[in-house]
Short mmCIF file of C-alpha atoms and ligand atoms in Angstrom, two decimals:
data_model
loop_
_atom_site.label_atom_id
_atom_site.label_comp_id
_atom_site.label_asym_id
_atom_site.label_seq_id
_atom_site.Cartn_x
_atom_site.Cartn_y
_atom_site.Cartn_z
CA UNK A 1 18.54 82.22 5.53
CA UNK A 2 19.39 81.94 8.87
CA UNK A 3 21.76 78.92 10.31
CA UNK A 4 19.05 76.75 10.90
CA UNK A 5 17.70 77.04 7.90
CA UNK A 6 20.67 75.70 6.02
CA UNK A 7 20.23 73.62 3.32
CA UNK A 8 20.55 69.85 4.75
CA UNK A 9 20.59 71.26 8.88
CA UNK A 10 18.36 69.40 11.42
CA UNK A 11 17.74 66.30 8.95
CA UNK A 12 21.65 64.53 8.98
CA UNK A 13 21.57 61.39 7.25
CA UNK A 14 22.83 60.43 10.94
CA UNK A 15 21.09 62.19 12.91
CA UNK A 16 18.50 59.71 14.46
CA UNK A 17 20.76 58.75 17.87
CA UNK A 18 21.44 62.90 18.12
CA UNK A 19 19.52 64.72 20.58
CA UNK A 20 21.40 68.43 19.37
CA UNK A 21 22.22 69.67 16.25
CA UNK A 22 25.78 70.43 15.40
CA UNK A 23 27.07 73.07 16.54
CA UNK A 24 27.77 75.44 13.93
CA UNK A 25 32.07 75.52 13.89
CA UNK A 26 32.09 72.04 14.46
CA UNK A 27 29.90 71.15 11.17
CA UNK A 28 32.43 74.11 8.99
CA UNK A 29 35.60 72.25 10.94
CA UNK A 30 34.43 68.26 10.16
CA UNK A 31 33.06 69.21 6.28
CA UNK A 32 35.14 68.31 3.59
CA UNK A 33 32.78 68.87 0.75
CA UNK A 34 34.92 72.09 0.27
CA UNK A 35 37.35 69.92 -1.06
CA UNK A 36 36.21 66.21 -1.62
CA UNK A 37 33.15 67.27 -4.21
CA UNK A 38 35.84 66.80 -6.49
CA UNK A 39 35.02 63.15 -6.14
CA UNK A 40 31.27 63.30 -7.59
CA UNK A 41 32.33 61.59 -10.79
CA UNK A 42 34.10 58.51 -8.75
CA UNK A 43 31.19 59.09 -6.21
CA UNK A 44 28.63 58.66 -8.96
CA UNK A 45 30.42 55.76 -10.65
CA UNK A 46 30.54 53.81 -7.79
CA UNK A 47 26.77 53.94 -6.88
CA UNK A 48 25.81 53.24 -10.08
CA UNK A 49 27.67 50.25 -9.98
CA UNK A 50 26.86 49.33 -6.07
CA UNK A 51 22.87 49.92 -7.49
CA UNK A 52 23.33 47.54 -10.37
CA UNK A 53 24.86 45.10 -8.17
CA UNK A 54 22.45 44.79 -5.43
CA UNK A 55 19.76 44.34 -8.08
CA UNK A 56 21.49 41.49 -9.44
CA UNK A 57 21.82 39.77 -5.91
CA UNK A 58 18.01 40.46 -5.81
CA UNK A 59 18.44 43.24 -2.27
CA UNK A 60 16.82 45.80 -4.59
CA UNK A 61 14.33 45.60 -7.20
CA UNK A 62 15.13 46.12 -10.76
CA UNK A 63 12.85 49.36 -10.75
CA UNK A 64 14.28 50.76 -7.69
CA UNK A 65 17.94 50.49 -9.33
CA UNK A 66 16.48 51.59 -12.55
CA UNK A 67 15.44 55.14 -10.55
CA UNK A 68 19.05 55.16 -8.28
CA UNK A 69 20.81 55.00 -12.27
CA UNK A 70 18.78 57.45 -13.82
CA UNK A 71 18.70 59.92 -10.44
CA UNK A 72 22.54 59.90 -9.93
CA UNK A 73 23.21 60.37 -13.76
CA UNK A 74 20.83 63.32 -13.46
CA UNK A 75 22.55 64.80 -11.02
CA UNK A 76 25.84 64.14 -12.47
CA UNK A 77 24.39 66.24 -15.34
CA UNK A 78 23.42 68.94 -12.50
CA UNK A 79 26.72 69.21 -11.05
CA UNK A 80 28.32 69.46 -14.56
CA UNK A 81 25.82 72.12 -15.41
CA UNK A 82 27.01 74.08 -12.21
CA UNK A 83 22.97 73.50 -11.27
CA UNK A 84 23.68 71.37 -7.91
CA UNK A 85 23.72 73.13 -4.55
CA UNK A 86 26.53 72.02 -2.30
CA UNK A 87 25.60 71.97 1.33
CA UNK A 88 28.25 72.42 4.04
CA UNK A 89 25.82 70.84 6.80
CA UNK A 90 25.69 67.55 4.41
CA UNK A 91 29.21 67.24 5.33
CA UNK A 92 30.94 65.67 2.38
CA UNK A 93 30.40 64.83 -1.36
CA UNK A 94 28.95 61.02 -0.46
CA UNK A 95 26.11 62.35 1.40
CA UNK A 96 25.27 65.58 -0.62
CA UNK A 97 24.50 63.33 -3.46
CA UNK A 98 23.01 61.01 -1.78
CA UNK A 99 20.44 63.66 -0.11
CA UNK A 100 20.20 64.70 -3.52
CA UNK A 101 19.00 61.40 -4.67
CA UNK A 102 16.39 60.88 -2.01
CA UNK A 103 15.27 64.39 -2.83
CA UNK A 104 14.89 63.48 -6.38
CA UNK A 105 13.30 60.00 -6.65
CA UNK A 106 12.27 59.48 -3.11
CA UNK A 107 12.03 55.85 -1.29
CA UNK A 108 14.04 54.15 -3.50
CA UNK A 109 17.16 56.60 -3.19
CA UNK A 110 16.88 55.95 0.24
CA UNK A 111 18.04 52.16 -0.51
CA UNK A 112 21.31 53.13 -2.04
CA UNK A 113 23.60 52.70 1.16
CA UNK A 114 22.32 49.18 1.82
CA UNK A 115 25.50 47.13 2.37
CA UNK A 116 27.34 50.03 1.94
CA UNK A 117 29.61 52.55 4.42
CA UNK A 118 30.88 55.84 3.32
CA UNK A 119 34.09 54.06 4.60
CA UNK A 120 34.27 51.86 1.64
CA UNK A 121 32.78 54.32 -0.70
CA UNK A 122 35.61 57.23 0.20
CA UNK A 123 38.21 54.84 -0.81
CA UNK A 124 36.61 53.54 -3.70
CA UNK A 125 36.59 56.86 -5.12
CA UNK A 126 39.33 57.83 -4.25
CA UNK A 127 41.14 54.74 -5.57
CA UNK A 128 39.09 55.79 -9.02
CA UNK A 129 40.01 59.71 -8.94
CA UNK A 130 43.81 58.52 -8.37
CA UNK A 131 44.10 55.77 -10.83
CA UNK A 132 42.73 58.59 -13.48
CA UNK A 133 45.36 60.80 -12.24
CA UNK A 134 47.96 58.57 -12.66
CA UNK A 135 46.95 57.42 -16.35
CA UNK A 136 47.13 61.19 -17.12
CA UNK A 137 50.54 62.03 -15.28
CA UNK A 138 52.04 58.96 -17.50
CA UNK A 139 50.60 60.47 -20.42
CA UNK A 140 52.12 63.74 -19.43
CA UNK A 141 55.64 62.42 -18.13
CA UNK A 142 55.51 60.91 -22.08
CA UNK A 143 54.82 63.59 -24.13
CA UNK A 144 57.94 65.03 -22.11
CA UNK A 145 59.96 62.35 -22.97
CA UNK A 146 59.16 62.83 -26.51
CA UNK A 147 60.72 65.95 -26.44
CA UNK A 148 63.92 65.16 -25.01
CA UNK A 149 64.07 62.29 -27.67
CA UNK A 150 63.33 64.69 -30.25
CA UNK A 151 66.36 67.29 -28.86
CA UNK A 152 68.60 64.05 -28.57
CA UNK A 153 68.19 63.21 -32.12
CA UNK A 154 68.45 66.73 -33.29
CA UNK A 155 71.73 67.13 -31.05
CA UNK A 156 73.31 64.18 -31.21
CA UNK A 157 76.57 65.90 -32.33
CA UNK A 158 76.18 68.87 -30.31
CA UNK A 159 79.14 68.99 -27.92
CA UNK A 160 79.13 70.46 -24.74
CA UNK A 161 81.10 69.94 -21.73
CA UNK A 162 79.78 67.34 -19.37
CA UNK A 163 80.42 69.01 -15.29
CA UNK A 164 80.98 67.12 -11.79
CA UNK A 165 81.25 69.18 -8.91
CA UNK A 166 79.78 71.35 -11.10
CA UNK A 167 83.49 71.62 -12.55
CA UNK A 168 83.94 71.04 -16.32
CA UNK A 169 84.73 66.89 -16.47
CA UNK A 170 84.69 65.85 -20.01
CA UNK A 171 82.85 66.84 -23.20
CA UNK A 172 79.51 65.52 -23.84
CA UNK A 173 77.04 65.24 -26.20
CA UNK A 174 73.50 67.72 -25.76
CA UNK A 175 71.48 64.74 -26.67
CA UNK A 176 73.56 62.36 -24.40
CA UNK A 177 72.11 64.94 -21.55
CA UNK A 178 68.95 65.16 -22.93
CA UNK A 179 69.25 61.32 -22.87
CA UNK A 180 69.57 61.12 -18.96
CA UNK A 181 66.92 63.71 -18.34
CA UNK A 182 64.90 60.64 -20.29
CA UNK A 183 65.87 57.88 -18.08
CA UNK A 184 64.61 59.52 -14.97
CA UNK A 185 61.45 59.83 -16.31
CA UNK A 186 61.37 56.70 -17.38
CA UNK A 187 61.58 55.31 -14.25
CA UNK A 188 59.11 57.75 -12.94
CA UNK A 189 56.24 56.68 -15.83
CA UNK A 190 57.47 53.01 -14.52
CA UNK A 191 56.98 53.64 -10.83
CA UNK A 192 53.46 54.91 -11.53
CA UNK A 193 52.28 52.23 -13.40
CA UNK A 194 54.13 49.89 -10.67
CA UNK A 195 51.81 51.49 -8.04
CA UNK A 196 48.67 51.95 -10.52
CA UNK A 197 48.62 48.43 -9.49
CA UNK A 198 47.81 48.47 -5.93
CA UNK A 199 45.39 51.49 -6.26
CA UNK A 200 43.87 49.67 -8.53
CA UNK A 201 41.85 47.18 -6.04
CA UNK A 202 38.19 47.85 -4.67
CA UNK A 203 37.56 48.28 -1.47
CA UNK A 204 33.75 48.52 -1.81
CA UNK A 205 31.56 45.45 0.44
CA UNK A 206 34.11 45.94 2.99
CA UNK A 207 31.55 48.45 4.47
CA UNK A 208 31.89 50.24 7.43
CA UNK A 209 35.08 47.85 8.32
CA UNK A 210 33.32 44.38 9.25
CA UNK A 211 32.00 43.57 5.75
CA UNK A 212 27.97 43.49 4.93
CA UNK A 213 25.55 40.76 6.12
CA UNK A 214 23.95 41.43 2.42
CA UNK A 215 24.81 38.80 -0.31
CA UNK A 216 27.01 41.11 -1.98
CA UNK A 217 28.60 40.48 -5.51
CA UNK A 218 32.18 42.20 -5.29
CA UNK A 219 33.95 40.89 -8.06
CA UNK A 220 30.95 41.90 -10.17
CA UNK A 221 31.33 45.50 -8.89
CA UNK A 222 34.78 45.21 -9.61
CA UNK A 223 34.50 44.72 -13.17
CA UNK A 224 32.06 46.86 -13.47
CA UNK A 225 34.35 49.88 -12.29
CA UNK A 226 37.85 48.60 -14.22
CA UNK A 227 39.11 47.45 -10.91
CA UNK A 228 41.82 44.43 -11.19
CA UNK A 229 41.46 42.90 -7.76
CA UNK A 230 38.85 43.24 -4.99
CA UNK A 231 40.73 44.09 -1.42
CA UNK A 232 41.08 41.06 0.39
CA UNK A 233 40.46 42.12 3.83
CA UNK A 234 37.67 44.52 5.16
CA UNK A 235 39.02 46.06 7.84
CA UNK A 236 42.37 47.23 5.63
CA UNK A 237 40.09 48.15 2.70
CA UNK A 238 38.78 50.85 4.80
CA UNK A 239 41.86 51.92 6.78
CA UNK A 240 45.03 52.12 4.64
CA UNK A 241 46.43 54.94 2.88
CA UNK A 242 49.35 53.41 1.66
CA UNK A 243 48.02 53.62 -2.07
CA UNK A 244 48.13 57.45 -1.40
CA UNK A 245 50.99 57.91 0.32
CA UNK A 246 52.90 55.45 -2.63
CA UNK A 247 51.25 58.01 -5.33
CA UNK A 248 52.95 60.52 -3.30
CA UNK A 249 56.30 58.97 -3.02
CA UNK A 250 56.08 58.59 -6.96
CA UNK A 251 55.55 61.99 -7.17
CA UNK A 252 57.99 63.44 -5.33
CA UNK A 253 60.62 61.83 -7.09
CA UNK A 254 59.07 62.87 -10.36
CA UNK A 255 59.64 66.44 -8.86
CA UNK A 256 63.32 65.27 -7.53
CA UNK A 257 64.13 64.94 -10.98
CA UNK A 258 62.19 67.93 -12.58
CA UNK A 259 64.02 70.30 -9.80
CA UNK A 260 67.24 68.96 -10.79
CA UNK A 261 65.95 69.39 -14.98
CA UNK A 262 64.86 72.89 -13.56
CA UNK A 263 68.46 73.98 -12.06
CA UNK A 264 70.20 72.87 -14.83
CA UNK A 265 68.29 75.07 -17.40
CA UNK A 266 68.35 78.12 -14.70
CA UNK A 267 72.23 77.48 -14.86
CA UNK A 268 72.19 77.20 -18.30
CA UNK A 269 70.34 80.24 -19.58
CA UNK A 270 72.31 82.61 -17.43
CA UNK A 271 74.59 84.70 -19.08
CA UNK A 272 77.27 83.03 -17.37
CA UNK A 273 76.65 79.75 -19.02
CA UNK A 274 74.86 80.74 -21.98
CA UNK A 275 73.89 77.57 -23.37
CA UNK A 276 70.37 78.15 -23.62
CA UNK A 277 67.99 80.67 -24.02
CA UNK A 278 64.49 80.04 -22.97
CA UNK A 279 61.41 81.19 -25.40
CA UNK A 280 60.39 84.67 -23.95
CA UNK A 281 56.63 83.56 -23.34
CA UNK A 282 57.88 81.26 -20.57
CA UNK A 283 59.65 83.64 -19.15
CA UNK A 284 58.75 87.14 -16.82
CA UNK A 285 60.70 90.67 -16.93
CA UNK A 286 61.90 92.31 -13.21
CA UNK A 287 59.27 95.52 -12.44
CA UNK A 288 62.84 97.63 -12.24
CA UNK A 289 65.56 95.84 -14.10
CA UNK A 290 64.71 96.51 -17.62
CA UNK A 291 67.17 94.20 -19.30
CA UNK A 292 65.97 91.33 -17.20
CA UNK A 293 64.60 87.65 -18.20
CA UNK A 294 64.19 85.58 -15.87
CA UNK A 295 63.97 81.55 -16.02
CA UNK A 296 60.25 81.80 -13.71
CA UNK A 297 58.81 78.25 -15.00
CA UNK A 298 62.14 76.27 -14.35
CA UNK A 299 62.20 78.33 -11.09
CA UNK A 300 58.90 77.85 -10.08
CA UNK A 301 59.42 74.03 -11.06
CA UNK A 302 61.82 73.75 -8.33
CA UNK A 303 59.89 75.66 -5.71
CA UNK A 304 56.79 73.53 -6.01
CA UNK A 305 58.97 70.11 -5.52
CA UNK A 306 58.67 71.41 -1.53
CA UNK A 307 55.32 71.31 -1.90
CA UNK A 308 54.87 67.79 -3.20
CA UNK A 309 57.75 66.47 -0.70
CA UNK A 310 55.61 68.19 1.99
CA UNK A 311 52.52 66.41 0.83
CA UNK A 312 54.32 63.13 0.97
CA UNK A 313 55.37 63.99 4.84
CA UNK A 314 51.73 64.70 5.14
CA UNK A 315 50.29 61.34 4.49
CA UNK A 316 53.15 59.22 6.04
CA UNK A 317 52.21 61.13 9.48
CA UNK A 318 48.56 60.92 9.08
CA UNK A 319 48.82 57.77 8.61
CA UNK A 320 51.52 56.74 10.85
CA UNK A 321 49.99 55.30 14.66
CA UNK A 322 46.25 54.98 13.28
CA UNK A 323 44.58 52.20 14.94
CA UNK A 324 42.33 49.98 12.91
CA UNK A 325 40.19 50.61 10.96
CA UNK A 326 39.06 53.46 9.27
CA UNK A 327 39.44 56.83 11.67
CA UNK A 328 38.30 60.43 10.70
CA UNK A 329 41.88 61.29 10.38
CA UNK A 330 42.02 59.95 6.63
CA UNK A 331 39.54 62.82 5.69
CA UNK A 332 42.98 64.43 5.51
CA UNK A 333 43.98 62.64 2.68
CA UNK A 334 42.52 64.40 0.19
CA UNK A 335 44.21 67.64 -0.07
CA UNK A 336 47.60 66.52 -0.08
CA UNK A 337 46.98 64.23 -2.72
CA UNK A 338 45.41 66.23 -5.20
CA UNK A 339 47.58 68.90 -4.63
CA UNK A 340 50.94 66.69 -5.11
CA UNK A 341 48.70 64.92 -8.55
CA UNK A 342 47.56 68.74 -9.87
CA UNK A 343 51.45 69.89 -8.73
CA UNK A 344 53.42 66.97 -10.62
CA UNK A 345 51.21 67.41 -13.66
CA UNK A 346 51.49 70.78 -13.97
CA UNK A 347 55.36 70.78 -13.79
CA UNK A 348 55.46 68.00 -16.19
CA UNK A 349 52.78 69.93 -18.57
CA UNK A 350 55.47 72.79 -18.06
CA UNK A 351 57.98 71.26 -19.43
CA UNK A 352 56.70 69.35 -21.91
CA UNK A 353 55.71 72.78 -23.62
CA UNK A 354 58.68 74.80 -23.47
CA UNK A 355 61.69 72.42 -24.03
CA UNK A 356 60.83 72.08 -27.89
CA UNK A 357 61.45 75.61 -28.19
CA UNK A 358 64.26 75.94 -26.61
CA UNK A 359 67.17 77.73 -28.43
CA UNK A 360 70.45 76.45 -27.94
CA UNK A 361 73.95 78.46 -28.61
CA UNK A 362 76.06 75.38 -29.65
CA UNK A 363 79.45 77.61 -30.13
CA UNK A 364 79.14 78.56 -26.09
CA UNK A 365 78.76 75.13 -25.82
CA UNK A 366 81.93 74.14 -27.16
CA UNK A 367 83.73 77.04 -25.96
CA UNK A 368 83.00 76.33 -22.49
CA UNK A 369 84.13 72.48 -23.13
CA UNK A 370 87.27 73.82 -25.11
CA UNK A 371 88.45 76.01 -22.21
CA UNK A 372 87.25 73.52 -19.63
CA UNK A 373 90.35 70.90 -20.35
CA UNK A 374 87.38 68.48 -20.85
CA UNK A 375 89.93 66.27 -23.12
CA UNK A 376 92.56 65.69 -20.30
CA UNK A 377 91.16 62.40 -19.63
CA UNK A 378 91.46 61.54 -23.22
CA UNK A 379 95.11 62.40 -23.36
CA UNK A 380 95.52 60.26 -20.95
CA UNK A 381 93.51 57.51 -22.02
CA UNK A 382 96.31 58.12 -24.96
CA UNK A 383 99.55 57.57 -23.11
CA UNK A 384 97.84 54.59 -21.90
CA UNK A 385 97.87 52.98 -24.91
CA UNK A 386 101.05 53.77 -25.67
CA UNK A 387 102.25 51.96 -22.90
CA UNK A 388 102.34 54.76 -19.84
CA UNK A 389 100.45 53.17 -16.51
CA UNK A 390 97.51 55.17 -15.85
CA UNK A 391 98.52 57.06 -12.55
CA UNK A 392 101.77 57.95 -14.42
CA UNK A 393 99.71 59.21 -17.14
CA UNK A 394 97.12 60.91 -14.91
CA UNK A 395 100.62 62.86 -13.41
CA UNK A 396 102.04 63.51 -16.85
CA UNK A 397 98.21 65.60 -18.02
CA UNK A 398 97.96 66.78 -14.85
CA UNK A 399 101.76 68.86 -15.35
CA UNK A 400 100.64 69.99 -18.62
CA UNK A 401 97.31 71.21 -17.61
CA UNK A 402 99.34 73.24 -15.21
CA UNK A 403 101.40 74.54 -17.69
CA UNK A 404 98.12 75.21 -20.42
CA UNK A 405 96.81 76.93 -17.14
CA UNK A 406 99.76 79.09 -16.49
CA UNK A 407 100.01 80.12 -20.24
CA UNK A 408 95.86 80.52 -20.25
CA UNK A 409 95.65 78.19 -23.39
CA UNK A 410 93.85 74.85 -24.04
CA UNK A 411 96.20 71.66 -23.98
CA UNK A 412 95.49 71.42 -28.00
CA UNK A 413 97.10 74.41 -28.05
CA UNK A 414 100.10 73.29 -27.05
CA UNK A 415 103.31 72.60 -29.38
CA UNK A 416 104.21 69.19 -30.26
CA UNK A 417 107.43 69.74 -28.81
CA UNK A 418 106.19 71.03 -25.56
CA UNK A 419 103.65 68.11 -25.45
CA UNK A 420 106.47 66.12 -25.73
CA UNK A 421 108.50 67.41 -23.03
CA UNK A 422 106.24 65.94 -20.56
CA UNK A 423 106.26 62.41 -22.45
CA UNK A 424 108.23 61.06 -25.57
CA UNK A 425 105.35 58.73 -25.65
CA UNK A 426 103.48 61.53 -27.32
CA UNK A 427 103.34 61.96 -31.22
CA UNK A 428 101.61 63.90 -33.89
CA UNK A 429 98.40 61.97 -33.67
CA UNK A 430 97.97 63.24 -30.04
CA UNK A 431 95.75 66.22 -31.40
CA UNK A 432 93.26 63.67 -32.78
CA UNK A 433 92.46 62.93 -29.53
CA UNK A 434 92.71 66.22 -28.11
CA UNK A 435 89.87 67.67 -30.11
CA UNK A 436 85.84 67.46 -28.44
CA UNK A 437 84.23 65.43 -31.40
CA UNK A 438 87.50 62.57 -30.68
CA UNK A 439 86.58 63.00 -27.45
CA UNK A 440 83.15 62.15 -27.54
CA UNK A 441 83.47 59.95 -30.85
CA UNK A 442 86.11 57.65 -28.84
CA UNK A 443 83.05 56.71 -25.85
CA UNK A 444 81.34 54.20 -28.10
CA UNK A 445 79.86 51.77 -26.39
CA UNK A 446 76.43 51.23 -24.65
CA UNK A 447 75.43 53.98 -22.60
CA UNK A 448 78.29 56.21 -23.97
CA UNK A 449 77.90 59.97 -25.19
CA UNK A 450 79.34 59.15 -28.96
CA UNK A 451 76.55 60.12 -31.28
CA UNK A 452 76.59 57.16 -32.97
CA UNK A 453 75.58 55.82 -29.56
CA UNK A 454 72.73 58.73 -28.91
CA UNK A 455 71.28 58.26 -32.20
CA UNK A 456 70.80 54.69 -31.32
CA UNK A 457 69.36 55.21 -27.69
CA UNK A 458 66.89 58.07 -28.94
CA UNK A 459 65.79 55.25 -31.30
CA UNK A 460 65.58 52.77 -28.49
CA UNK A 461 64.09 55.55 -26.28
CA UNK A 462 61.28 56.16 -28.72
CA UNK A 463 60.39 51.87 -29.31
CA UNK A 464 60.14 52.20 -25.25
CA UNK A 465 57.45 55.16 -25.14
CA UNK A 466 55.58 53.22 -27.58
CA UNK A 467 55.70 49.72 -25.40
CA UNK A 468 53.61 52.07 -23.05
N1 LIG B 1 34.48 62.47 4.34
C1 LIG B 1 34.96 61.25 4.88
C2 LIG B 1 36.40 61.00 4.45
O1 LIG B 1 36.84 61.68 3.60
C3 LIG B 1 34.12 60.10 4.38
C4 LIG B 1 34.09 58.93 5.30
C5 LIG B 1 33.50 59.30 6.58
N2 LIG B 1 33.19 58.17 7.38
C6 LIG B 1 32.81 58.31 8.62
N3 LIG B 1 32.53 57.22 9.26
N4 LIG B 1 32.72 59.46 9.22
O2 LIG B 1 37.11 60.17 4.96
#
């Protein structure tokens, strides 16, 4: 077939006012049906529902809507098939179908676009494709969440030793960590449904930007698609990107927070650390270090946040400058976003699948706490209470972690006698507090790592994933 010949060439839905055709690199450089075909389900949705509604306001007769339904749900039915032939010269996914439609029931597909822009239709569906991928992310991000509740109740007791500056700090609790990861995504799941919201608003009526001189029923097509609110002004229903580029925002701090998940369990299943070992089918071998196993998913995790913070750069400067109202630029949209929506999901999906199986080695755990002096703080949360002011007790531990350090033993370790030596404040009961499970036992309040405490967030944790 040669290039005039293409499917859809010479007969543009546009092309009345054109005296040329396109030329041939400018028609493969302005398509986006490459990409935006994705839409057809939002695309079909929405006409079905732009059909019904101009029926109702008597613009089309009931027959004439009755064929638009039935022709677009056929050729829903041919796309899903893999039956419908996508045609670069038809530009994007609005007008394929719609050529489609005219080919299939004749004059009255031709009436579909009354009242009707594909400036208003591209962000209708893509308000509908987003709000989808949102509900499914959230659905994700929870079933993730369910497994760090699961490893916080199971660990509660666990001990291991809690770092900053990546420096041992003070002992911790495996579910108390597991905990945190939680709260992140918590306010992740929270942010999405915060901007769900404001994608969740129809654009469609606003037309090409002015609005339609048809007698058009919007809050009827809003129901009709699930939409909460009908945009209030024309020319920004057509223009802004800001739902996008908030999606984006959402999902780059979703990744923020995987990458930092992702480090930690890198760090964690080296053999340095040793607190973890990952199940083998999430992880690869090295092509010529035979006793190698390496983290790839939490890796790869943390790679693909650059792509999602990328995407959210993407948007903010295709955006940024644009004049009123809608420009060709927002065409560009579409790949960023549902690469940063596949991206997050995926990483989430990740995630969500390997951390139950995670196998933890609890006695590294400890060890590394134990040689860490994780319980200095505790010893001097001690003298405190027996009167010593707590920069003169911070000195006091300080000396005998010097000493434990100079001897290479753990301050526990450490004869009463010697203890004494630094204070007479100290007496037998100072190795109650010296020990990891004190340690973590003694921080019993809201928000601390006891496991009395953890039990009782997990529990919290899980009444929270159910409120949605
Ligand atoms: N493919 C276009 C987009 O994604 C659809 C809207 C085109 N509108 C126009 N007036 N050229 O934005």
């Amino acid at each position: 077939m040669g290039e005039g010949e293409k499917k859809g060439a010479g007969r543009k839905p546009w092309g009345g006012r054109f005296a040329e055709p396109t030329d041939a690199f400018v028609e493969r450089f302005t398509a986006s049906v490459g990409f935006d075909r994705r839409l057809y389900r939002q695309d079909i949705a929405g006409s079905i529902a732009h059909a019904r509604m101009l029926a109702r306001a008597g613009v089309l007769g009931e027959d004439e809507a009755r064929a638009i339904v039935e022709g677009l749900e056929a050729i829903r039915a041919e796309i899903e098939a893999g039956r419908f032939e996508w045609s670069e010269a038809l530009e994007d996914v609005h007008m394929n179908i719609e050529a489609r439609l005219i080919e299939r029931i004749g004059e009255a597909g031709k009436k579909l676009h009354t009242g009707r822009s594909r400036n208003d239709q591209v962000a209708t569906d893509v308000r509908l494709w987003l709000r989808e991928a949102i509900d499914g992310l959230r659905a994700e991000i929870a079933r993730l969440q369910e497994a760090l509740v699961d490893l916080a109740e199971r660990e509660a007791e666990t001990v291991m030793p809690g770092f900053t500056h990546l420096q041992v700090a003070q002992p911790v609790t495996f579910g108390h960590h597991m905990l945190a990861w939680f709260e992140m995504l918590e306010r992740d799941r929270a942010r999405l449904a915060d901007c769900r919201r404001r994608v969740n608003v129809l654009p469609l009526g606003a037309a090409a930007l002015a609005g339609t001189s048809f007698p058009v029923d919007r809050e009827f097509v809003a129901r009709e698609l699930g939409f909460e609110a009908v945009a209030e002004n024309s020319l920004d229903a057509v223009s802004d990107r800001d739902f996008a580029i908030e999606f984006a925002a959402c999902a780059a701090t979703l990744m923020m927070h995987l990458s930092r998940m992702a480090e930690e369990l890198v760090l964690w299943s080296s053999a340095q650390f040793g607190f973890v070992e990952l199940p083998d089918r999430f992880c690869t071998g090295s092509s010529i270090m035979p006793q190698k196993k390496n983290p790839d998913v939490p890796e790869l995790v943390r790679g693909k946040a650059g792509r999602v913070f990328g995407h959210l750069q993407a948007l903010l400067t295709l955006m940024k400058a644009q004049p009123l109202a809608y420009n060709k630029d927002n065409q560009e949209d579409k790949e960023p976003l549902f690469d940063a929506a596949d991206t997050a999901r995926d990483c989430v999906r990740a995630f969500a699948d390997m951390l139950p199986h995670l196998a933890l080695d609890r006695e590294r755990m400890r060890e590394a706490a134990r040689r860490g002096f994780a319980t200095a703080t505790d010893l001097a949360d001690y003298l405190v209470r027996k009167g010593v002011p707590f920069r003169d007790a911070h000195e006091i531990v300080g000396r005998a972690v010097r000493l434990c350090v100079e001897r290479g033993c753990d301050l526990a370790e450490l004869p009463l006698e010697t203890l004494r030596g630094f204070s007479e404040r100290i007496g037998e009961d100072v190795y109650e507090v010296l020990t990891l499970e004190g340690s973590v036992a003694a921080r019993d309040h809201l928000g601390g790592t006891a496991p009395r405490q953890v039990r009782a967030a997990a529990r919290r944790a899980r009444a929270r994933l159910r409120a949605g």
